[in-house]
Coordinates of C-alpha atoms in Angstrom, one line a residue:
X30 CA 41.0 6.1 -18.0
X31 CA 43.3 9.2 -18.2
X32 CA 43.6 11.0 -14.5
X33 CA 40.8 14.1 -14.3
X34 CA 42.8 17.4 -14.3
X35 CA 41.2 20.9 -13.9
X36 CA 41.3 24.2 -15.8
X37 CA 41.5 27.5 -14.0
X38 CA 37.4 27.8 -14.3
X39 CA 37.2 24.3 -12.6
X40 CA 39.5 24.3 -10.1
X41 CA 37.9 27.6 -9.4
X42 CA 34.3 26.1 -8.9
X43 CA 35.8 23.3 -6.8
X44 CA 36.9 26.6 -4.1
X45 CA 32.9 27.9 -5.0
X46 CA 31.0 24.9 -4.4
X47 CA 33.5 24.8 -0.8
X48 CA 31.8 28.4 -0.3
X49 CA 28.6 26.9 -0.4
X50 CA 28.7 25.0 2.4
X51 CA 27.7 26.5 5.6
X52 CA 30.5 28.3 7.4
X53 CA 30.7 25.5 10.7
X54 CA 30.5 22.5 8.3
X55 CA 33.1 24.3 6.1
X56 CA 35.1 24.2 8.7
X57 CA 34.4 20.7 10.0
X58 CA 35.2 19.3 6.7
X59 CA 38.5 20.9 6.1
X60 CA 39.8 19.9 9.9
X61 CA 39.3 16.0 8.8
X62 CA 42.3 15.7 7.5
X63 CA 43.7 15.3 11.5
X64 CA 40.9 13.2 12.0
X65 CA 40.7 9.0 11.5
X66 CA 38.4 8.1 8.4
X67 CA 36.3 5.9 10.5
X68 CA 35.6 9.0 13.2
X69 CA 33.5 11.5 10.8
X70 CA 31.0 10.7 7.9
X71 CA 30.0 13.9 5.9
X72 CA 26.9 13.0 4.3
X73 CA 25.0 16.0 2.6
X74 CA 21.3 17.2 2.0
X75 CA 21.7 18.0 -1.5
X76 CA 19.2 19.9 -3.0
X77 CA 17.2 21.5 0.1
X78 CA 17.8 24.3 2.4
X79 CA 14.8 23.8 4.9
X80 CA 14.0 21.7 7.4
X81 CA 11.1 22.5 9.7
X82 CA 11.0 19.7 12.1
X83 CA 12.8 16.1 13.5
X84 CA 9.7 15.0 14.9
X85 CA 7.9 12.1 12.9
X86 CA 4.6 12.5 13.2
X87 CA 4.6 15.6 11.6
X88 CA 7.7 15.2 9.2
X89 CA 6.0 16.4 5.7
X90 CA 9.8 17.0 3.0
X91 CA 12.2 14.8 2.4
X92 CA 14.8 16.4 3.9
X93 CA 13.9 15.7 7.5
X94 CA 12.8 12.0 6.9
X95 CA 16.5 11.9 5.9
X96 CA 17.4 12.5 9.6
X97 CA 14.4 10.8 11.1
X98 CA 15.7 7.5 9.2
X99 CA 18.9 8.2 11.5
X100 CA 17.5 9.1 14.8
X101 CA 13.9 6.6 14.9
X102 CA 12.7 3.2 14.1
X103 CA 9.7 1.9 13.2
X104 CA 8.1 -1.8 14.2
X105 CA 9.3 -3.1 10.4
X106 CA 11.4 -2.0 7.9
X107 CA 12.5 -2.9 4.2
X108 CA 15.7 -4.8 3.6
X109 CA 17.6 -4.4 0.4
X110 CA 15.4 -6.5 -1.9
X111 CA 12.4 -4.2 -0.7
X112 CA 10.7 -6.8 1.8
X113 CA 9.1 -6.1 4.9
X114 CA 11.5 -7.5 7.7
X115 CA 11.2 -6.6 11.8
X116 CA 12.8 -3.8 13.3
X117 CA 11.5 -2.5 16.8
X118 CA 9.5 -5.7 16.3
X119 CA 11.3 -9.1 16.9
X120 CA 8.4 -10.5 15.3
X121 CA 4.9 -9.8 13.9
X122 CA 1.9 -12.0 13.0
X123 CA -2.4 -11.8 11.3
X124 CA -4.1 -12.9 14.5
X125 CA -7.2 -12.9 12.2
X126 CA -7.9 -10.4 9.4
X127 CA -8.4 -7.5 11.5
X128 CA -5.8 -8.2 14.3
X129 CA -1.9 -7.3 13.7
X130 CA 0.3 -8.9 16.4
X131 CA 3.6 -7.7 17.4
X132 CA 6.5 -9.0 19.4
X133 CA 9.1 -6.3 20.6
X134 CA 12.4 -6.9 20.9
X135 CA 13.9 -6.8 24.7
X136 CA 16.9 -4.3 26.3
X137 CA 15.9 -1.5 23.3
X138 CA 16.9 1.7 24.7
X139 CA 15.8 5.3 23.8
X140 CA 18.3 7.8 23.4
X141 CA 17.6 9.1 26.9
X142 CA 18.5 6.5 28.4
X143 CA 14.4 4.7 28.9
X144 CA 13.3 1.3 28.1
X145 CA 11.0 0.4 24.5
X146 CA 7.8 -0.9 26.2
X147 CA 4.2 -1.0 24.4
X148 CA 3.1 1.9 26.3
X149 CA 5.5 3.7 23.6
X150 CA 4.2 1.9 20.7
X151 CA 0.5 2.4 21.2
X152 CA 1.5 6.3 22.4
X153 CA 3.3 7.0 19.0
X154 CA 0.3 5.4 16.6
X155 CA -2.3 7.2 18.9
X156 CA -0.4 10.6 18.4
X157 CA -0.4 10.1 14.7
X158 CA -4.2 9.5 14.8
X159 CA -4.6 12.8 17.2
X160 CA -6.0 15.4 15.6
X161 CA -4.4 18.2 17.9
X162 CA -0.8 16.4 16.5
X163 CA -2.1 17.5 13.4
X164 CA -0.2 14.4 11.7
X165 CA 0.3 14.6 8.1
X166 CA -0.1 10.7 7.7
X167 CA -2.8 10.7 10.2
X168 CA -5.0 9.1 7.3
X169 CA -2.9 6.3 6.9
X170 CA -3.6 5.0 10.3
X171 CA -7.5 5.9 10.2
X172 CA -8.5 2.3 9.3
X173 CA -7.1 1.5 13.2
X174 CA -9.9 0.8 15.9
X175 CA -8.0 -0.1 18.8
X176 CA -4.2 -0.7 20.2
X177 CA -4.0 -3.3 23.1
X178 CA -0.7 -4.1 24.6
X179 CA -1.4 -7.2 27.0
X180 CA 2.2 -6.6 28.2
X181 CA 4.8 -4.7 28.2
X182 CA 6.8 -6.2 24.7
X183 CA 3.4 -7.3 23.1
X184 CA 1.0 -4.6 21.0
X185 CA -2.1 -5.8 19.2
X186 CA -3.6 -3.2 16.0
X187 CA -7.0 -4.0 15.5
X188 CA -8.6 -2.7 12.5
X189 CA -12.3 -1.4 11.6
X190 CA -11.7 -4.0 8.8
X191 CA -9.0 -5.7 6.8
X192 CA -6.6 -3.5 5.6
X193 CA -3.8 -4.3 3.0
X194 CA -1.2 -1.3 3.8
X195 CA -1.1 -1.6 7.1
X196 CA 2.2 -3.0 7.6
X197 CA 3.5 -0.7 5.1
X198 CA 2.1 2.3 6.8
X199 CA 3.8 1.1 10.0
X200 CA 7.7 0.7 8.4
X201 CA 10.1 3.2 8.5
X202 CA 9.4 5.1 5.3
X203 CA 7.9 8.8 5.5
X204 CA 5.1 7.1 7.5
X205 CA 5.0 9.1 10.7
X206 CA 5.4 6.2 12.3
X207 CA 8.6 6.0 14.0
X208 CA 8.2 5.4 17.7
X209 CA 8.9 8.4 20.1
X210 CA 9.1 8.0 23.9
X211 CA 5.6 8.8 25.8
X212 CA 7.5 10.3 28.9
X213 CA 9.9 12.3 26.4
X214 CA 7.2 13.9 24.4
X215 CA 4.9 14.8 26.7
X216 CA 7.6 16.2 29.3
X217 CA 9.4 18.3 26.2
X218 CA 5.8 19.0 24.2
X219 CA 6.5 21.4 20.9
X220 CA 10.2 21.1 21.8
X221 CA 10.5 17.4 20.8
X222 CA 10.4 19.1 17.5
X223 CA 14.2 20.1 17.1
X224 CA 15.3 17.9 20.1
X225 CA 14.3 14.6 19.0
X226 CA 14.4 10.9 21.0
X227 CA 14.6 8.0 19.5
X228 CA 15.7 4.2 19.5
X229 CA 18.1 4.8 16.0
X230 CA 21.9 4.3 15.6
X231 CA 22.0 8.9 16.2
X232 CA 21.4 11.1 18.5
X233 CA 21.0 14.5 17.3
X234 CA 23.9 17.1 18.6
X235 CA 23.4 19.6 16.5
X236 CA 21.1 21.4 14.5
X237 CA 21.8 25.3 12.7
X238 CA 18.6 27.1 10.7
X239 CA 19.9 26.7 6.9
X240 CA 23.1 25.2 8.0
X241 CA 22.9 22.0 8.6
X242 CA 22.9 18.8 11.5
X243 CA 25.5 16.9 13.8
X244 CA 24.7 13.7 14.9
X245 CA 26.7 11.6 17.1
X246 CA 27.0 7.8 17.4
X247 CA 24.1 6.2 20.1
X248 CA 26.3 3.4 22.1
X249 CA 23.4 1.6 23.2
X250 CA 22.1 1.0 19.9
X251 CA 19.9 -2.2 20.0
X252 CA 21.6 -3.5 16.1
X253 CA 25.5 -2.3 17.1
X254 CA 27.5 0.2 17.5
X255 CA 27.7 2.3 14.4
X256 CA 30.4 3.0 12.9
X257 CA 31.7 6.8 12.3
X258 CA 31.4 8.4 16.1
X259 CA 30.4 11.6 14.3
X260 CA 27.5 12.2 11.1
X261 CA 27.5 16.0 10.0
X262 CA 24.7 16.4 7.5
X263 CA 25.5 19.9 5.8
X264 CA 22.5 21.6 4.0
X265 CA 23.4 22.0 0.4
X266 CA 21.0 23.7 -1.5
X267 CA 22.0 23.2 -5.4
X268 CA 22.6 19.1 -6.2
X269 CA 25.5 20.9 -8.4
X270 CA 26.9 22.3 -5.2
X271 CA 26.9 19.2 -3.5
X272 CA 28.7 17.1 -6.5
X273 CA 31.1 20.1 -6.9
X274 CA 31.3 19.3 -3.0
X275 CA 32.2 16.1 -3.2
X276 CA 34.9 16.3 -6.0
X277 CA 36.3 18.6 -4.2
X278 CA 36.6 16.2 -1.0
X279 CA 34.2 19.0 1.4
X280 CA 32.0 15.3 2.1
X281 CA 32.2 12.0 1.2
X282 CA 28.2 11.3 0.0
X283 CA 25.7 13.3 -1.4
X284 CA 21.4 12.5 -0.4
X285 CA 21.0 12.9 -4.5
X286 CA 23.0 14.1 -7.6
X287 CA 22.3 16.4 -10.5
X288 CA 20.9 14.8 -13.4
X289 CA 22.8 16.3 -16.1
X290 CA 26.0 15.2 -14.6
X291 CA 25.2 11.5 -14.4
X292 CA 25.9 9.9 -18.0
X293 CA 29.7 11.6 -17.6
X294 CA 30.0 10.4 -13.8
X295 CA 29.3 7.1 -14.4
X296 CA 32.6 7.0 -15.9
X297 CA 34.7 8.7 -13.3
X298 CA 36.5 6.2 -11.4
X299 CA 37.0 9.0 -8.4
X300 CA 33.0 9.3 -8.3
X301 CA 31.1 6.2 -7.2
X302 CA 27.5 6.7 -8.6
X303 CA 24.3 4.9 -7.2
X304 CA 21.4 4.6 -9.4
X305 CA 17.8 3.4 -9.0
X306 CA 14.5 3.2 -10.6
X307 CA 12.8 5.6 -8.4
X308 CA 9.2 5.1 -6.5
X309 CA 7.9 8.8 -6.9
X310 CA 5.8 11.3 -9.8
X311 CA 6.6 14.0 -11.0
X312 CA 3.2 16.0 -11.8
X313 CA 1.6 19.5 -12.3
X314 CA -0.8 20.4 -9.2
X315 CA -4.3 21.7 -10.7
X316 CA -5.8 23.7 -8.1
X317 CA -9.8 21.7 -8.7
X318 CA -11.5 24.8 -6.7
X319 CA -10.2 28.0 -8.9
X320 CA -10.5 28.8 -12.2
X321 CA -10.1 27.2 -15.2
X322 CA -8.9 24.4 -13.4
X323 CA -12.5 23.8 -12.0
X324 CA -13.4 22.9 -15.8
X325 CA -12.2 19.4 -16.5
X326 CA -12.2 19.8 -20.2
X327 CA -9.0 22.6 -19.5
X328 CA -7.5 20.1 -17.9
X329 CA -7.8 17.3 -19.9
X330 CA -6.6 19.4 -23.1
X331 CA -3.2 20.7 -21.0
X332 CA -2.8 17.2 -20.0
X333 CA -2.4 16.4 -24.0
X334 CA -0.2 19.7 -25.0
X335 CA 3.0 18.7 -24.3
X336 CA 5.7 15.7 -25.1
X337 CA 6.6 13.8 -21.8
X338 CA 9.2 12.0 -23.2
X339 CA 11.4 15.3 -24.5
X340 CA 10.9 16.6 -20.8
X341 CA 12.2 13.0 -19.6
X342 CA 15.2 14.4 -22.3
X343 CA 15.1 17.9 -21.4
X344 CA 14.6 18.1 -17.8
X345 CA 16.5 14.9 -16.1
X346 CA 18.4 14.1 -19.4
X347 CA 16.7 11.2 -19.6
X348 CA 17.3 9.9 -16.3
X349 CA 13.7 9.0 -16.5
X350 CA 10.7 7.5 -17.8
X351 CA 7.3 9.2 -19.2
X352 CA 4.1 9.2 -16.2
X353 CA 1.7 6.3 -17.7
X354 CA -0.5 7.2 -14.5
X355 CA 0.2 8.2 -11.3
X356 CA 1.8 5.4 -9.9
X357 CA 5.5 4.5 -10.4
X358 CA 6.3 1.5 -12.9
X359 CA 7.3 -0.3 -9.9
X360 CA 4.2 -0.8 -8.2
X361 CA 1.9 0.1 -11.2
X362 CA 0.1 -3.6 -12.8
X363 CA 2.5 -4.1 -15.6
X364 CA 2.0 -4.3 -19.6
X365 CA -0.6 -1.4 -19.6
X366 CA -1.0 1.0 -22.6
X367 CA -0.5 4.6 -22.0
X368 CA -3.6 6.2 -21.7
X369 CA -4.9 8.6 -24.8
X370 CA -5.1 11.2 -22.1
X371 CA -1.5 11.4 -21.0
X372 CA -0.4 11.1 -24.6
X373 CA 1.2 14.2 -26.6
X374 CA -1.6 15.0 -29.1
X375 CA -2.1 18.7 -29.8
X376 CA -5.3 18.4 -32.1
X377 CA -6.6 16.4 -29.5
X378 CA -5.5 19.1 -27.1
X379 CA -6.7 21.6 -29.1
X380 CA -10.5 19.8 -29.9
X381 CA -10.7 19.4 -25.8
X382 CA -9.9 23.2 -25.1
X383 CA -12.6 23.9 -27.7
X384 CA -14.9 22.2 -24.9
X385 CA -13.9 24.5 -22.2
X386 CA -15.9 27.2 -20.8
X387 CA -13.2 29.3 -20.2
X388 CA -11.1 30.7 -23.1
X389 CA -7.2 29.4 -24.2
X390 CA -5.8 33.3 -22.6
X391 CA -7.3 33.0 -19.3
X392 CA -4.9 34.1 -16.8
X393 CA -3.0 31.1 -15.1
X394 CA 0.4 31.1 -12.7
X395 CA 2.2 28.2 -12.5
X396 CA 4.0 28.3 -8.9
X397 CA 7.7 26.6 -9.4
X398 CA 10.3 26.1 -6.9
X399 CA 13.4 24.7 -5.6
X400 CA 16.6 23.1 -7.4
X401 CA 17.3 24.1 -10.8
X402 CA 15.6 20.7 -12.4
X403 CA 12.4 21.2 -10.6
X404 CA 12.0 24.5 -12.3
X405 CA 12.8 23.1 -15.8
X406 CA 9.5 20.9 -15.6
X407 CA 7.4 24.6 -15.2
X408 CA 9.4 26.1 -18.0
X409 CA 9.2 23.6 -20.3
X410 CA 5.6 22.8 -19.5
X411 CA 4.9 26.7 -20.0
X412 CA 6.6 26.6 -23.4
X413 CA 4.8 23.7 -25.0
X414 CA 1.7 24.0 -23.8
X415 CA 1.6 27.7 -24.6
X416 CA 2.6 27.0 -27.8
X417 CA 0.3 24.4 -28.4
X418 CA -2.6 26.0 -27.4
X419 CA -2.1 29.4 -27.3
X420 CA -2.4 29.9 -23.3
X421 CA -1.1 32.6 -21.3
X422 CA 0.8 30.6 -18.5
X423 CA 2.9 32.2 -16.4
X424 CA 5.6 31.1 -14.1
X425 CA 5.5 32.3 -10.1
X426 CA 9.0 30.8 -8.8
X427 CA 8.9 30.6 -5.3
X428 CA 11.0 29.1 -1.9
X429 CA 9.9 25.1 -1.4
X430 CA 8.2 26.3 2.1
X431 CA 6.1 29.3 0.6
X432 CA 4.9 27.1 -2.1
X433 CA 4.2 24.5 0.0
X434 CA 2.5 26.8 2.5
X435 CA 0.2 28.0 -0.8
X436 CA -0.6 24.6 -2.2
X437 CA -1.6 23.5 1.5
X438 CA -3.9 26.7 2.1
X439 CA -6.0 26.2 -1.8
X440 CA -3.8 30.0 -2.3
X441 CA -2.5 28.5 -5.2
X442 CA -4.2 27.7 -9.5
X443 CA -1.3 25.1 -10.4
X444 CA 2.2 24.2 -9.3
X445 CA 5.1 22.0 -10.1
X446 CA 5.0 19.0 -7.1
X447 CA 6.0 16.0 -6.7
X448 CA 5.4 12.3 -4.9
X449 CA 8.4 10.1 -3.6
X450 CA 9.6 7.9 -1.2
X451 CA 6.1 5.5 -1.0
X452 CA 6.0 1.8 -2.0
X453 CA 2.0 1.0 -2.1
X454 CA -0.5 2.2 -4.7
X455 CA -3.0 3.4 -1.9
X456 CA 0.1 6.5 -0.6
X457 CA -0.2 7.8 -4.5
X458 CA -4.0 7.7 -5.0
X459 CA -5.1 7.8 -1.8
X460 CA -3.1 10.1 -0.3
X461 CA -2.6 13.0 -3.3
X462 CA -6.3 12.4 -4.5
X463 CA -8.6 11.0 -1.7
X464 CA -10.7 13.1 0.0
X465 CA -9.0 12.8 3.3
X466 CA -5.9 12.5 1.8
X467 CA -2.3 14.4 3.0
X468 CA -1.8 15.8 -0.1
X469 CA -5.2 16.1 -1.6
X470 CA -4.5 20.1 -2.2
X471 CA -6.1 19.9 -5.7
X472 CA -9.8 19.9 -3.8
X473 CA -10.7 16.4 -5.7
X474 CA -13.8 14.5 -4.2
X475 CA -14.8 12.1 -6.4
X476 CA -17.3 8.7 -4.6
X477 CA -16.8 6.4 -7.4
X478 CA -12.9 7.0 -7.2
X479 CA -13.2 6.6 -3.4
X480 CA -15.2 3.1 -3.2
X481 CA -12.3 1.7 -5.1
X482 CA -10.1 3.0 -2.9
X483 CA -11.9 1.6 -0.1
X484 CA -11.9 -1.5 -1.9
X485 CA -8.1 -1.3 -2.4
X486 CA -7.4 -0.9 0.7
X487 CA -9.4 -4.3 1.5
X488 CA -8.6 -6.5 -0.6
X489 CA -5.6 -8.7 0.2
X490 CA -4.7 -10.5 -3.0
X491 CA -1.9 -8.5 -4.2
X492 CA -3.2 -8.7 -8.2
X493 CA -6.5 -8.1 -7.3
X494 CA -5.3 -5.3 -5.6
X495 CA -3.3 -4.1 -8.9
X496 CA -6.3 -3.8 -10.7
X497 CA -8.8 -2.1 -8.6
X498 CA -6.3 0.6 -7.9
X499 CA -5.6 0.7 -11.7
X500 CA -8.9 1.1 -12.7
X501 CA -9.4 4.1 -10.1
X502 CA -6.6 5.4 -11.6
X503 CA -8.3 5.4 -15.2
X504 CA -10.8 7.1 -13.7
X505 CA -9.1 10.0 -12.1
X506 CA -6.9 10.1 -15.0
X507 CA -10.7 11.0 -16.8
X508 CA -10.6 14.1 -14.4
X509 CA -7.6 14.6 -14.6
X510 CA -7.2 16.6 -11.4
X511 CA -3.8 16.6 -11.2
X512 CA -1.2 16.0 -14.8
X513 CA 1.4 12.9 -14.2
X514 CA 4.6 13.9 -15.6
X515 CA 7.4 11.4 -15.2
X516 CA 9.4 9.0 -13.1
X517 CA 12.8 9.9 -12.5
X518 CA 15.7 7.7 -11.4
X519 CA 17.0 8.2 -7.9
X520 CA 20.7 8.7 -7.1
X521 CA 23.6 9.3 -4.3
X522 CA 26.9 10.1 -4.7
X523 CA 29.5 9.0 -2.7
X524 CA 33.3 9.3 -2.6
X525 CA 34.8 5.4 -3.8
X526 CA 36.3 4.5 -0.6
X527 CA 32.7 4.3 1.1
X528 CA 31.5 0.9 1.3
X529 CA 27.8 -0.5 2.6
X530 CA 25.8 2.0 0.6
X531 CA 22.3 0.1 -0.2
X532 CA 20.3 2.2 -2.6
X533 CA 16.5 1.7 -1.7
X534 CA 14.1 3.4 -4.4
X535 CA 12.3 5.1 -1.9
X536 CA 15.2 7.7 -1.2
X537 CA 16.5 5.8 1.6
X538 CA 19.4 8.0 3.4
X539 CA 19.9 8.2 6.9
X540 CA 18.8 4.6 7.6
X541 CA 21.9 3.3 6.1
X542 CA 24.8 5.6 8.4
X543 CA 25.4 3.0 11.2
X544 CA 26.9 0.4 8.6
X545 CA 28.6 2.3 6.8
X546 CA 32.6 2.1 6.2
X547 CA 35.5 4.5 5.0
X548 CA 38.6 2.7 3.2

């Protein structure tokens, strides 16, 4: 392939997307140059400018999970062919149904210098489970009815009853369960919140409001010394930024990429691209408690009014694949039809509005927010469906914290959201649509859907499990409470000298710095 040259109106976005980085990690990237390759790893937050806490019980975006991978570690964790492997934990063990055994691994040490003992273990699952911690995933450790730790490198979870995800809830995923110091937390209190402690390869340095975050290298790391000393983690907040960043040589990997741009980067031999199946939804929130979306016949016939595979095309140039439910393809039971419900049918649509006791122009906002891809789901779902039908949808764009603030507080009718990051059936359904679920904003209480979650959640046998939580998914698909979108691809960026990048679909990021390798 021909070398890439630049036009004037190239080379001048190249000195723009430069601009968009923050002014200190502007000038930390352009002093690299006097600096070895294997000192400094500039690894940016693409697509987000907000980051409201580095403390992992009560980590709720993306963006900070992204630095808690760095800083934390859980008792397991998943290896590159998505297994469950040990982490804090030298080894783990099913006592009996009910009774979860772990060994932990001898000499770790927190970043402050403290021993790992099970008093810290127990500590950071009991503080997820505290209501005054006010833990988004405090659900996910509810089926837990006792920690024992007979000594001081052994910790016992007993369970109410036997419960499939709990060794998934307990890896180092956007869990909440990364373990945190008991002497640390409760001498710092709401402080640990922007001056984390951890057992993980960084220590945070460094942390600027919009700007972005310094790490630096923890020498006492249990797995190694990492490699790059230094980590700075610049806050970009357009993906187009961040690839303009990185062509420009401001970093040298990028936490996800635009989608428009992949088909062409694929081919760039100066780009190295990173592409995965992704584990999340994209979906349109119905807000269950206001009108019309308290009328399941609405929501049924907006479900129907618009063409999931020409957004796949539209939005992510199809850098995706069309919602069949609301779990990914990945952990979904395979070889299932696509549901008449989730299918583009406008006389359908139009013969379920007819049902509704609220008429086609009742007034409706749809909230939309961040990157420019996110808002292309809300316009082009506005379009079609207002064409189909006739509705009067509005868009309400909004900042990713606002919106989030509204959808948590019920001050919201419907919004573009989305799921990622999880790998079992029970953090889709039960935690967007149960009744004590994290994300259950859409007001959904439904006690048939809920025994088959409870039943899910039991059952060991992975298949068995595949098709209780399909057919609960049937059945909330009948409600329809919220409207399953598409899957997108994941991706990262990275500069083709950087070697060591594994690609995890979950949106993996900061886990993978301490292995990572320049030239």
């Amino acid at each position: 392939m021909s070398p890439i040259t630049f036009n004037r109106r190239q080379a001048l976005s190249l000195v723009a997307a430069a601009a968009t980085l923050p002014m200190s990690f502007r000038a930390q990237a352009q002093s690299t140059t006097s600096q070895s390759s294997a000192s400094l790893l500039r690894a940016a937050i693409t697509g987000y400018t907000v980051i409201n806490t580095f403390d992992p019980a009560k980590v709720t975006q993306l963006p900070e999970s992204y630095v808690v991978w760095a800083v934390f570690n859980a008792l397991v964790k998943f290896n590159e062919k998505m297994e469950i492997v040990p982490d804090l934990a030298e080894s783990y063990s099913f006592i009996n149904p009910t009774t979860l055994e772990f060994k932990l691994r001898k000499g770790v040490k927190f970043h402050d210098g403290s021993e790992l003992t099970s008093d810290d273990v127990k500590f950071s699952l009991e503080r997820v489970l505290d209501e005054k911690t006010a833990s988004p995933n405090r659900a996910k450790l509810s089926s837990i009815k006792t920690i024992e730790t007979p000594d001081a490198h052994t910790v016992r979870i007993i369970t109410h009853a036997p419960f499939a995800p709990l060794l998934t809830y307990l890896a180092n995923t956007r869990t909440g369960t990364q373990i945190v110091p008991r002497k640390a937390v409760e001498r710092l209190g709401d402080k640990f919140d922007f001056n984390p402690v951890g057992t993980g390869a960084y220590v945070l340095k460094e942390w600027k409001t919009g700007s972005g975050v310094k790490l630096e290298a923890f020498p006492d790391y249990f797995d190694g010394a990492p490699t790059f000393q230094t980590v700075s983690m610049p806050l970009i907040g357009e993906e187009s930024s961040g690839l303009t960043a990185l062509q420009g040589g401001q970093i040298d990997l990028t936490s996800t990429a635009p989608f428009a741009s992949i088909p062409n980067l694929v081919k760039d031999p100066k780009i190295k691209v990173y592409k995965q199946t992704g584990l999340n939804v994209r979906y349109i929130g119905l807000n269950g408690r206001k009108a019309p979306f308290d009328d399941p016949h609405f929501r049924r016939a907006l479900a129907m009014a618009f063409d999931r595979q020409a957004m796949v095309r539209s939005v992510v140039f199809g850098e995706g694949s069309p919602a069949t439910g609301l779990l990914p393809p990945a952990i979904a039971k395979p070889g299932q039809p696509v549901p008449p419900s989730l299918t583009f049918n406008p006389a359908a649509a139009k013969a379920e509005l007819a049902k509704a006791k609220y008429p086609a122009d009742t007034e409706i906002k749809l909230l939309i927010w961040g990157p420019t891809w996110w808002r292309k789901i809300g316009e082009f779902f506005v379009i079609q469906v207002n064409q189909v039908l006739g509705t009067k949808i509005q868009i309400e764009a909004g900042e990713s914290n606002a919106v989030f603030s509204r959808l948590r507080s019920g001050d919201y009718q419907a919004a573009v959201w989305g799921w990622l990051g999880f790998i079992d059936a029970d953090e889709y359904l039960g935690d967007l649509l149960g009744k004590d679920g994290s994300r259950n904003f859409h007001g959904y209480n439904n006690p048939a859907f809920e025994a088959l979650l409870e039943k899910g959640r039991s059952e060991v046998d992975p298949a068995v499990r595949r098709d209780v939580y399909r057919e609960a998914e049937l059945l909330m698909l009948e409600d329809m409470p919220l409207i399953p979108c598409f899957n997108s691809n994941v991706h990262n960026l990275s500069v083709p000298a950087l070697k060591g990048f594994t690609q995890l679909p979950y949106s993996n990021y900061g886990d993978q710095f301490a292995k990572l390798q320049l030239g």
